[in-house]
XYZ file of C-alpha atoms in Angstrom:
674
model
C 0.000 0.000 0.000
C 1.075 3.581 -0.621
C 2.142 5.211 2.616
C 1.564 8.807 1.578
C -1.766 9.763 0.071
C -1.093 13.288 -1.109
C -4.459 13.480 -2.874
C -6.471 13.737 0.368
C -4.970 16.963 1.692
C -7.740 19.420 2.592
C -8.182 22.480 0.379
C -6.368 25.534 1.718
C -8.641 28.621 1.493
C -7.193 32.009 0.643
C -7.005 34.770 3.232
C -10.380 36.399 2.525
C -12.272 33.112 2.368
C -10.523 31.925 5.539
C -11.813 34.956 7.463
C -15.340 34.634 6.026
C -15.536 30.962 6.976
C -14.435 31.508 10.572
C -16.539 34.622 11.251
C -19.611 33.056 9.634
C -19.221 29.962 11.789
C -18.794 32.119 14.902
C -21.964 34.026 14.067
C -23.949 30.822 13.543
C -22.657 28.737 16.455
C -22.656 31.290 19.275
C -25.460 33.374 20.839
C -26.112 36.660 19.046
C -28.719 38.464 21.199
C -27.597 40.640 24.090
C -29.411 43.406 25.962
C -28.310 46.328 28.105
C -30.244 45.005 31.055
C -28.098 41.893 31.409
C -25.791 41.614 34.385
C -22.219 42.608 33.652
C -20.994 39.060 34.352
C -23.388 37.734 31.722
C -22.165 40.327 29.213
C -18.537 39.390 29.913
C -19.316 35.670 29.406
C -21.161 36.461 26.177
C -18.212 38.258 24.558
C -15.556 35.963 26.049
C -17.353 33.042 24.436
C -17.225 34.784 21.065
C -13.464 35.393 21.304
C -12.657 31.864 22.536
C -14.803 30.212 19.864
C -13.159 32.255 17.086
C -9.699 31.366 18.386
C -10.596 27.649 18.520
C -11.837 27.679 14.937
C -8.689 29.402 13.702
C -6.573 26.935 15.676
C -8.374 23.884 14.235
C -8.142 25.080 10.667
C -4.469 26.039 10.858
C -3.598 22.801 12.699
C -5.286 20.777 9.951
C -3.134 22.512 7.325
C 0.079 21.932 9.308
C -0.672 18.265 10.079
C -1.875 17.189 6.638
C 1.052 18.588 4.662
C 3.942 16.090 4.801
C 7.047 16.940 6.804
C 10.052 16.528 4.545
C 12.282 15.201 7.355
C 9.839 12.501 8.468
C 8.820 10.937 5.139
C 10.692 8.581 2.822
C 13.841 10.174 1.336
C 12.463 9.662 -2.186
C 9.420 11.818 -1.467
C 11.506 14.279 0.533
C 13.946 14.860 -2.323
C 11.169 14.872 -4.939
C 9.253 17.588 -3.080
C 12.493 19.526 -2.619
C 13.184 19.346 -6.361
C 9.654 20.422 -7.287
C 8.891 23.070 -4.647
C 12.170 24.103 -2.942
C 12.391 22.759 0.599
C 13.235 26.158 2.124
C 10.148 27.920 0.736
C 7.935 25.002 1.705
C 9.159 24.953 5.310
C 8.971 28.742 5.546
C 5.298 28.742 4.483
C 4.372 26.050 7.019
C 6.387 27.910 9.666
C 4.411 31.083 9.030
C 1.163 29.129 9.431
C 2.430 27.767 12.767
C 3.471 31.259 13.903
C 0.034 32.650 12.981
C -1.629 29.904 15.015
C 0.465 30.793 18.091
C -0.166 34.517 17.635
C -3.927 34.008 17.423
C -3.817 31.946 20.607
C -1.850 34.682 22.395
C -4.254 37.411 21.166
C -7.261 35.454 22.415
C -5.628 34.838 25.790
C -4.816 38.542 26.251
C -8.268 39.809 25.282
C -10.109 37.221 27.372
C -8.074 38.476 30.342
C -9.157 42.046 29.535
C -12.801 41.009 29.035
C -12.859 39.591 32.592
C -12.630 43.141 33.861
C -14.906 44.854 31.299
C -17.065 47.418 33.123
C -19.816 48.009 30.505
C -21.521 46.598 27.449
C -19.757 49.108 25.223
C -16.310 48.267 26.668
C -16.862 44.511 26.250
C -18.078 44.924 22.692
C -15.088 47.085 21.732
C -12.689 44.492 23.187
C -14.415 41.696 21.246
C -14.198 43.662 17.985
C -10.528 44.449 18.607
C -9.737 40.766 19.325
C -11.456 39.478 16.199
C -9.912 42.279 14.136
C -6.371 41.449 15.243
C -6.948 37.747 14.510
C -8.163 38.600 10.998
C -5.143 40.876 10.489
C -2.831 37.971 11.308
C -4.605 35.811 8.728
C -4.384 38.574 6.101
C -0.616 38.758 6.607
C -0.167 35.046 5.885
C -2.409 35.174 2.789
C 0.598 34.712 0.391
C 1.682 31.595 2.303
C -1.856 30.183 2.138
C -1.994 30.794 -1.628
C 1.456 29.159 -2.051
C 0.397 26.071 -0.068
C -2.806 25.767 -2.106
C -0.760 25.727 -5.319
C 1.499 23.037 -3.840
C -1.546 21.014 -2.733
C -3.002 21.078 -6.241
C 0.321 19.986 -7.741
C 0.763 17.233 -5.121
C -2.674 15.863 -6.004
C -1.452 15.380 -9.578
C 1.679 13.465 -8.545
C 1.576 9.691 -9.141
C 1.083 7.384 -6.158
C 4.486 5.677 -5.888
C 5.181 3.108 -3.176
C 8.949 3.247 -2.437
C 8.974 -0.197 -0.774
C 7.195 -2.391 -3.334
C 8.645 -4.313 -6.290
C 9.610 -1.616 -8.818
C 10.954 -1.565 -12.384
C 12.556 1.766 -13.305
C 13.051 2.885 -16.922
C 15.720 5.498 -17.691
C 17.802 6.752 -20.600
C 18.153 9.590 -23.086
C 15.011 11.355 -24.357
C 13.095 9.795 -27.261
C 14.620 6.298 -26.967
C 11.289 4.476 -26.466
C 10.727 4.468 -22.680
C 7.081 5.613 -22.794
C 6.275 3.189 -25.633
C 7.633 0.306 -23.536
C 5.560 1.155 -20.446
C 2.453 1.475 -22.645
C 3.095 -2.033 -24.012
C 3.543 -3.866 -20.695
C 1.063 -1.889 -18.506
C -2.254 -0.135 -18.909
C -0.673 3.296 -18.418
C -1.497 5.777 -21.151
C 1.666 7.877 -21.445
C 1.798 10.377 -24.299
C 4.221 9.270 -27.039
C 5.503 11.809 -29.575
C 8.452 11.773 -32.022
C 10.373 14.515 -30.207
C 12.430 14.834 -27.049
C 11.077 15.567 -23.542
C 7.499 14.525 -24.260
C 7.476 12.982 -20.763
C 8.009 15.787 -18.224
C 7.221 13.982 -14.964
C 7.119 10.523 -13.435
C 4.448 8.134 -14.722
C 3.451 4.905 -12.993
C 1.957 1.712 -14.413
C 1.429 -1.773 -12.950
C 2.089 -5.206 -14.427
C 1.918 -8.821 -13.207
C 4.585 -11.509 -13.218
C 4.235 -14.883 -11.476
C 1.048 -13.710 -9.727
C 2.873 -10.727 -8.178
C 2.156 -7.066 -8.862
C 5.085 -4.953 -10.092
C 5.256 -1.166 -10.218
C 6.736 0.243 -13.448
C 7.961 3.873 -13.404
C 8.601 5.867 -16.574
C 11.100 8.673 -15.940
C 11.793 11.757 -18.093
C 14.849 11.718 -20.328
C 18.263 12.608 -18.890
C 20.982 14.522 -20.742
C 24.712 14.048 -20.231
C 25.728 17.260 -18.496
C 26.969 18.397 -15.073
C 24.729 17.877 -12.072
C 24.325 21.614 -11.485
C 23.042 22.243 -15.015
C 20.213 19.703 -14.899
C 16.675 21.079 -14.784
C 13.701 20.012 -12.650
C 12.499 17.438 -15.217
C 15.860 15.633 -15.230
C 16.197 15.867 -11.438
C 12.942 13.891 -11.046
C 14.623 10.967 -12.816
C 17.821 11.331 -10.775
C 15.802 11.333 -7.523
C 13.960 8.150 -8.503
C 17.229 6.419 -9.452
C 18.909 7.452 -6.226
C 16.239 6.442 -3.698
C 14.126 3.619 -5.117
C 15.183 -0.014 -4.730
C 14.268 -1.144 -8.219
C 15.399 -3.082 -11.251
C 16.824 -0.491 -13.659
C 16.272 -0.731 -17.421
C 18.744 1.545 -19.208
C 17.358 2.114 -22.706
C 19.798 2.445 -25.577
C 18.702 3.598 -29.053
C 21.119 1.788 -31.382
C 19.498 3.243 -34.530
C 20.379 6.853 -33.667
C 16.875 8.061 -34.601
C 16.492 9.715 -31.187
C 19.020 12.369 -32.200
C 21.832 11.126 -29.937
C 24.647 8.779 -30.919
C 25.616 5.599 -29.074
C 28.753 7.364 -27.812
C 26.649 10.090 -26.150
C 24.357 7.496 -24.584
C 27.374 5.536 -23.326
C 28.795 8.726 -21.778
C 25.496 9.245 -19.924
C 25.604 5.648 -18.694
C 29.099 6.087 -17.254
C 28.234 9.450 -15.666
C 25.255 8.052 -13.697
C 26.492 4.479 -13.120
C 27.030 5.276 -9.428
C 23.223 5.430 -9.104
C 22.960 1.807 -10.327
C 24.941 0.313 -7.433
C 23.266 -2.620 -5.646
C 20.426 -2.627 -8.195
C 19.687 -5.215 -10.896
C 20.660 -3.484 -14.155
C 19.636 -4.473 -17.684
C 20.797 -2.654 -20.825
C 17.986 -2.680 -23.393
C 18.900 -2.032 -27.044
C 15.697 -0.635 -28.534
C 14.547 0.047 -32.128
C 16.078 -3.110 -33.600
C 13.522 -2.878 -36.408
C 15.485 0.115 -37.742
C 18.995 -1.167 -36.922
C 19.829 -4.669 -35.627
C 22.512 -4.937 -32.959
C 24.805 -6.990 -35.210
C 24.754 -4.256 -37.889
C 26.297 -1.424 -35.837
C 29.911 -0.346 -36.299
C 32.835 -1.855 -34.377
C 33.341 1.317 -32.304
C 29.710 1.368 -31.219
C 29.793 -2.358 -30.479
C 32.857 -1.809 -28.313
C 31.009 0.899 -26.352
C 28.022 -1.405 -25.859
C 30.288 -4.196 -24.598
C 31.923 -1.787 -22.119
C 28.500 -0.864 -20.779
C 27.669 -4.548 -20.489
C 30.863 -5.157 -18.499
C 30.060 -2.260 -16.160
C 26.541 -3.547 -15.603
C 27.908 -6.962 -14.649
C 30.061 -5.323 -11.981
C 27.006 -3.782 -10.367
C 25.341 -7.169 -9.879
C 25.362 -8.564 -6.376
C 25.235 -12.170 -5.375
C 25.168 -13.656 -8.907
C 26.455 -17.227 -9.364
C 28.905 -17.231 -12.270
C 29.914 -15.101 -15.207
C 28.035 -17.268 -17.687
C 24.879 -17.059 -15.643
C 25.114 -13.314 -15.296
C 25.647 -12.889 -19.040
C 22.098 -13.953 -19.644
C 19.723 -11.033 -19.311
C 22.286 -8.238 -18.910
C 22.089 -7.060 -22.543
C 18.733 -7.515 -24.319
C 17.337 -6.309 -27.641
C 13.767 -5.414 -28.520
C 11.540 -3.244 -30.709
C 8.486 -1.509 -29.259
C 7.120 -0.969 -32.771
C 6.983 -4.652 -33.704
C 6.748 -5.782 -30.025
C 9.645 -8.144 -30.670
C 11.372 -8.938 -27.352
C 9.156 -6.687 -25.189
C 7.800 -9.515 -23.017
C 11.246 -11.110 -22.619
C 12.658 -7.775 -21.349
C 9.818 -7.455 -18.857
C 10.210 -11.041 -17.628
C 13.970 -10.694 -17.283
C 13.674 -7.494 -15.225
C 10.991 -8.959 -12.932
C 12.941 -12.205 -12.473
C 16.175 -10.409 -11.601
C 14.420 -8.123 -9.155
C 12.639 -11.065 -7.529
C 15.899 -12.987 -7.105
C 17.607 -9.985 -5.547
C 14.781 -9.339 -3.068
C 14.685 -12.995 -2.036
C 18.435 -13.043 -1.564
C 18.392 -9.887 0.563
C 15.691 -11.392 2.755
C 17.707 -14.569 3.134
C 20.652 -12.511 4.399
C 18.573 -10.600 6.924
C 18.281 -11.537 10.602
C 14.536 -12.057 10.424
C 14.882 -15.136 8.219
C 16.009 -17.273 11.153
C 12.744 -16.642 12.957
C 10.836 -17.769 9.863
C 13.001 -20.837 9.193
C 12.526 -22.072 12.740
C 8.809 -22.403 12.079
C 9.241 -24.676 9.036
C 9.922 -28.408 9.109
C 10.506 -30.290 5.867
C 9.587 -33.948 6.251
C 11.482 -36.400 3.996
C 10.095 -39.986 4.068
C 12.642 -42.762 4.560
C 12.505 -45.829 2.226
C 11.298 -48.972 4.019
C 12.712 -51.415 1.424
C 14.511 -51.572 -1.922
C 11.321 -51.869 -3.987
C 10.524 -49.050 -6.438
C 7.011 -47.680 -6.358
C 6.426 -45.461 -9.428
C 3.373 -43.226 -9.878
C 0.293 -45.198 -10.885
C -2.422 -43.495 -12.932
C -5.470 -45.616 -13.847
C -5.915 -46.407 -17.514
C -9.455 -44.975 -17.555
C -8.166 -41.601 -16.374
C -5.506 -41.596 -19.080
C -8.127 -42.364 -21.735
C -10.380 -39.551 -20.544
C -7.478 -37.087 -20.599
C -6.450 -38.180 -24.078
C -10.015 -37.773 -25.322
C -10.266 -34.295 -23.824
C -6.971 -33.282 -25.392
C -8.119 -34.549 -28.810
C -11.398 -32.666 -28.543
C -9.563 -29.541 -27.530
C -7.321 -29.802 -30.571
C -10.193 -30.564 -32.966
C -12.658 -27.985 -31.669
C -12.716 -24.762 -33.626
C -13.416 -21.477 -31.976
C -15.610 -18.750 -33.382
C -12.463 -16.813 -34.302
C -11.256 -19.765 -36.451
C -14.642 -20.011 -38.140
C -14.624 -16.267 -38.780
C -11.171 -16.408 -40.407
C -12.228 -19.334 -42.613
C -15.456 -17.664 -43.805
C -14.291 -14.230 -44.919
C -13.302 -12.466 -41.676
C -15.030 -9.788 -39.609
C -17.982 -8.087 -41.289
C -18.555 -11.025 -43.642
C -18.992 -13.967 -41.294
C -22.042 -13.911 -39.030
C -22.036 -16.333 -36.105
C -25.100 -18.571 -35.866
C -26.899 -18.350 -32.538
C -29.024 -21.423 -33.253
C -26.320 -24.076 -33.640
C -26.258 -24.845 -29.908
C -30.032 -25.334 -29.630
C -30.938 -28.673 -28.042
C -33.673 -30.067 -30.297
C -34.843 -33.598 -31.133
C -33.648 -33.223 -34.717
C -30.586 -31.167 -35.636
C -32.173 -30.256 -38.983
C -34.736 -28.110 -37.166
C -32.099 -25.663 -35.858
C -32.022 -23.466 -38.963
C -35.818 -23.375 -39.485
C -37.370 -19.938 -39.871
C -39.217 -18.852 -36.740
C -42.944 -18.193 -37.464
C -44.283 -14.675 -36.993
C -47.718 -14.652 -35.367
C -50.056 -11.647 -35.657
C -53.595 -11.787 -34.236
C -53.328 -15.549 -33.884
C -52.420 -16.132 -37.549
C -49.133 -17.186 -39.044
C -47.879 -14.461 -41.372
C -46.252 -16.990 -43.679
C -49.658 -18.499 -44.497
C -50.683 -15.243 -46.187
C -47.563 -14.863 -48.338
C -47.935 -15.837 -51.990
C -44.896 -17.918 -53.033
C -45.279 -16.660 -56.629
C -45.284 -12.986 -55.651
C -41.891 -12.244 -57.224
C -42.867 -13.853 -60.538
C -46.096 -11.871 -60.667
C -44.255 -8.664 -59.862
C -41.874 -9.286 -62.760
C -44.805 -9.894 -65.145
C -46.462 -6.634 -64.060
C -43.239 -4.695 -64.620
C -42.873 -6.137 -68.119
C -46.483 -5.244 -68.927
C -45.988 -1.686 -67.658
C -42.837 -1.337 -69.752
C -44.707 -2.406 -72.899
C -47.488 0.095 -72.181
C -45.011 2.959 -71.687
C -43.315 2.064 -74.977
C -46.662 2.193 -76.807
C -47.493 5.577 -75.275
C -44.109 6.906 -76.337
C -44.786 5.783 -79.914
C -48.175 7.486 -79.898
C -46.764 10.897 -78.962
C -47.566 13.431 -81.671
C -44.669 15.481 -82.931
C -45.199 18.001 -85.657
C -42.526 17.372 -88.251
C -43.950 19.522 -91.128
C -44.011 16.806 -93.791
C -47.833 16.665 -93.952
C -48.359 20.480 -93.927
C -48.986 22.874 -96.809
C -46.327 25.517 -97.662
C -48.382 28.262 -95.915
C -48.738 26.147 -92.773
C -45.030 25.307 -92.841
C -44.165 29.028 -93.068
C -46.506 29.833 -90.130
C -44.951 26.986 -88.111
C -41.438 28.314 -88.778
C -42.457 31.836 -87.651
C -44.065 30.444 -84.498
C -40.936 28.445 -83.645
C -38.724 31.456 -84.375
C -40.875 33.683 -82.148
C -40.842 31.071 -79.386
C -37.046 30.709 -79.450
C -36.687 34.522 -79.435
C -38.911 34.810 -76.361
C -36.936 32.090 -74.609
C -33.648 33.877 -75.351
C -35.012 37.212 -74.110
C -36.267 35.569 -70.940
C -32.871 33.950 -70.301
C -31.042 37.261 -70.851
C -33.390 39.052 -68.451
C -33.058 36.286 -65.884
C -29.250 36.258 -66.028
C -28.967 40.054 -65.667
C -31.907 40.610 -63.303
C -29.807 41.414 -60.257
C -27.264 43.682 -61.917
C -29.544 45.310 -64.526
C -30.188 48.994 -63.708
C -33.717 50.338 -63.669
C -34.009 52.672 -66.691
C -36.514 55.519 -66.467
C -39.251 55.755 -69.078
C -37.791 58.839 -70.757
C -34.603 56.885 -71.515
C -36.504 53.865 -72.797
C -35.543 54.122 -76.462
C -37.326 50.929 -77.502
C -40.685 52.238 -76.236
C -41.718 48.798 -75.155
C -44.202 50.128 -72.590
C -45.665 53.082 -74.452
C -49.311 54.141 -74.371
C -49.557 53.522 -78.138
C -48.636 49.876 -77.661
C -51.164 49.587 -74.822
C -53.846 51.134 -77.055
C -53.130 48.708 -79.882
C -53.311 45.706 -77.540
C -56.593 46.876 -75.942
C -58.101 47.592 -79.363
C -57.137 44.099 -80.516
C -59.053 42.761 -77.521
C -62.151 44.797 -78.482
C -61.843 47.386 -75.655
C -61.876 51.191 -75.762
C -58.320 52.355 -74.801
C -59.154 56.092 -74.377
C -59.813 56.091 -70.617
C -56.717 53.982 -69.849
C -54.465 56.192 -72.016
C -55.781 59.416 -70.407
C -55.338 58.001 -66.902
C -51.751 56.928 -67.631
C -50.915 60.391 -69.004
C -52.402 62.135 -65.950
C -50.384 59.904 -63.600
C -47.084 60.481 -65.346
C -46.877 64.244 -64.778
C -44.442 63.903 -61.871
C -44.516 65.163 -58.313
C -46.456 68.414 -58.806
C -48.915 69.936 -56.362
C -52.503 70.130 -57.514
C -54.189 73.464 -57.569
C -56.227 74.222 -54.499
C -59.880 75.148 -54.588
C -59.158 78.856 -54.030
C -56.560 78.926 -56.839
C -59.098 77.345 -59.184
C -61.747 79.852 -58.196
C -59.426 82.763 -58.843
C -58.497 81.366 -62.225
C -62.112 81.318 -63.239
C -62.707 77.639 -62.549
C -65.712 76.293 -60.756
C -65.400 74.573 -57.427
C -68.468 72.575 -58.088
C -66.870 71.116 -61.217
C -64.032 69.719 -59.065
C -66.593 68.292 -56.623
C -68.253 66.567 -59.497
C -64.921 65.065 -60.660
C -64.004 63.929 -57.128
C -67.226 62.801 -55.532
C -66.242 62.312 -51.879
C -63.942 64.016 -49.415
C -61.458 61.111 -49.183
C -60.856 61.159 -52.927
C -60.484 64.976 -52.879
C -57.793 64.771 -50.191
C -56.029 62.036 -52.107
C -56.157 64.080 -55.326
C -54.723 67.175 -53.602
C -51.448 65.425 -52.705
C -51.345 62.195 -54.609
C -47.602 62.191 -55.107
C -46.686 62.373 -51.365
C -46.873 59.355 -49.067
C -48.490 59.582 -45.677
C -47.621 57.468 -42.586
C -50.382 55.345 -41.140
C -51.589 56.319 -37.624
C -50.791 53.712 -34.924
C -54.467 53.015 -34.268
C -55.469 52.428 -37.869
C -56.599 48.895 -38.593
C -55.039 47.012 -41.483
C -57.150 44.184 -42.920
C -55.880 40.824 -41.728
C -54.486 41.960 -38.356
C -57.432 40.470 -36.459
C -58.476 43.493 -34.379
C -62.074 44.545 -33.934
C -61.439 48.282 -33.810
C -58.629 50.796 -33.298
C -59.042 50.916 -29.478
C -58.474 47.176 -29.269
C -55.273 47.530 -31.357
C -53.948 50.345 -29.107
C -54.681 48.283 -25.996
C -52.856 45.260 -27.419
C -49.794 47.408 -28.189
C -49.733 48.700 -24.595
C -49.938 45.176 -23.167
C -47.080 43.991 -25.392
C -44.903 46.911 -24.316
C -45.665 46.237 -20.644
C -44.832 42.534 -20.894
C -41.436 43.321 -22.471
C -40.448 45.670 -19.608
C -39.278 42.934 -17.219
C -37.425 41.073 -19.947
C -35.632 44.236 -21.004
C -34.722 44.991 -17.413
C -33.213 41.529 -16.766
C -31.519 41.381 -20.155
C -28.466 43.155 -18.732
C -27.649 40.251 -16.413
C -25.047 38.097 -18.078
C -21.547 36.734 -17.659
C -19.924 40.030 -18.583
C -22.055 42.242 -16.303
C -20.726 43.302 -12.931
C -23.818 42.269 -11.020
C -23.699 41.322 -7.343
C -26.836 39.199 -6.859
C -26.936 39.581 -3.066
C -25.170 42.485 -1.459
C -25.719 41.120 2.055
C -26.012 37.301 2.322
C -28.721 36.384 4.785
C -26.618 33.880 6.746
C -23.927 36.499 7.433
C -26.111 39.511 8.288
C -28.994 38.105 10.299
C -29.247 36.883 13.853
C -30.805 33.748 15.232
C -34.507 33.001 15.086
C -36.350 33.805 18.255
C -38.854 31.364 19.721
C -41.856 30.819 17.474
C -40.601 32.551 14.318
C -39.943 30.327 11.316
C -39.721 32.770 8.409
C -35.872 32.660 8.484
C -35.159 29.017 7.832
C-alpha cells in the first residue's frame, strides 16, 4: 500500500475566504442576542465566548493545514527529495512555519483579550474588546495570505503526482530522451503515457502496474536525462535522478542503437558512465531498442565496443550472482516496441532479476532465522529396496487423451470467422447450440404470429414472378405511349402552314432567349426611367393597340396613364381654381367624396399610417383594441428588457448582504428565516 496519500490533503482557502468561513461559523454557532439590562458578568461571558470560539476555529483550521502537509524530514527520502526538487524545501518549510506562527499569535491574542474582558465594566467596553480581538486575529490571517496561496498551489500539484510506493517491487526505466521508454511502459502496462516523435514529451514521473508470477510490479517511466553536469540539470531531469537514487528497483537503461532519437551511441554511453554510481546494488539491464530500424549486429565496431563496455560495467554492479556465464544472460537484451519483438522477454527478465535480488536480501537478513525455525521439511525414509512409481489408472488416461483430442479438434468462433471471410462477412449462428430432437430443425425460420395467424400463411410464393410480369407489362405500355406521342414534323403540312410553323418556332425561341437574358442580368440590370426607354416597349400607343385588338376602348386607360405620369407636382387648391375662373363645383363633381379629394390634392406624397389604424388581416375589432394590445405587449417586455443586462460580462452582485452572514438567530416561534 502507498504510505503517503497526497491526494487527500484538505483544500487551503485564501485569506479572505478563511476569514469569512471563521466569522460566519462564529456568528452561527454562538449566541447573538444581548441586551443592556443583562448583568455585567453575563455580558462578559457572552463576549468571552465569542473570542474563545473564534480562536478555537482558527486553531483547528491552521492545525489541519500543518498536520496534513507532509514533513520533509519525516517521510521517505524519495518523497523528501522529490518535493524539494519540485517546490524548494526552504520555501515550503517557511510557508508552514508562518502558518504555525500565525496559530500561536492568534492563541496569544485570544488569551490577552479574554483576560481584559474579565474586567470589562460596561456593554460598550466589552463589545469594543471583542471587535478588537477578532480584528487582530483577521489581520494575522491577512498577513499570511501569500503563504496560504502558495500552499494551495502546492496542494493542487501534489494531487497530480503519481502514487508511488517506495517499498514495493519496482521496475525503473531510464535513458536519453526519445529512446522508447514511454512506448515500452504502454506495451507492458495499462498506463497511457503520451508518445511523440520529439524529445522531452514525458516531463514527470508516470506509474503503471504489471503482473509476473502472480505478483504485482510497479513500473515507473522517468523523463529523459541529458549528459551534463549535475548543477546544469533542470527540474524534469532531477525527477529521474531522484527516482534512481532512492528507489530499490530493477533499472532498465534504454539504448537507441538506430540513432533516430538524435543522440549517438557514444553520447548514450557517456550518460551511462556518468550516472552508473546510481545503479549500485540494483539489478541493471541494458535494453537495445529500435532493432527494427537497426539490428545490434549491424552497428559499427566502435559502437559495439562501447556497448560491450557498458555490459561489463553492468555486470560489476550485480550482487550475489552465481557465475559469469549465468550473469551474461539477461544483462544485454534487444527489442523493438514498434513490432513488439522482445518486449515480453525484457519485462520477464527485469521482474525475475528483481525477484531474485529481493529474495536473496531477505535470506541474508536476521529475520529469516525466525521464519526458518517455524518450518519443518519432512522427507520420508525408504522402508525397502522396492521401487514404487506413480500409478495413474488407464481410464483416467483415456479420458485425458479424449479431452486433449477434442480440444485440438474444436474450432473457436475466431477460427470459423477467419475461414469464412473475416469480420464483417462472417455472421455467427446463434441457433447451432439449440438442443432439439432433430438437428435439422435448428435453422428453421421462426414463425411470426399476428392476431393468432401465421404471417407466412398469407404470403404468396409466386409474388416475385407476378411482380416481374407486371413490370414487363408496364414497360410495354409505356413504350406504346411513347410511340403514340404526336410530334409536328412539317411533312404533312402545306407551304403556308409550314411558313406559319417556322415563324411560331422562331418567335418562341426569341422569347426564350429574351427571358434567359433578363433572368441572367436581373440582379445587376439597372432600372431605366421611361424617358430613356428608347425601344418604347411600354408606351401608351402599344397599350392602345393591344386593348383595341381585344375589343376594348383604350381612351380612358391612355388618359389616366398620361395624368399619372406628370411627376410630383402639387394640384391646384380650390381657391386657386376659383381665382383662375374655374368652378369649385366642377371639381366636386370630378371627385365625388372628401377622401378622394384629399387624395387628389397630394397624390404624389406618401403619408404614414396612424398607430391606431386597422389594417385588414391583423385580427383586431377596432382601433381601441389595437392600441390596448400594443400597450400590453410593451408592458410585458419591460421585465425582460430589465433583466436582459444580467449576463456573464455584467458586474452584477446578486446579493449584497447574504442572509446567513447579516442576520441573527430566530427567536422562539418565528420560522420565516429558515
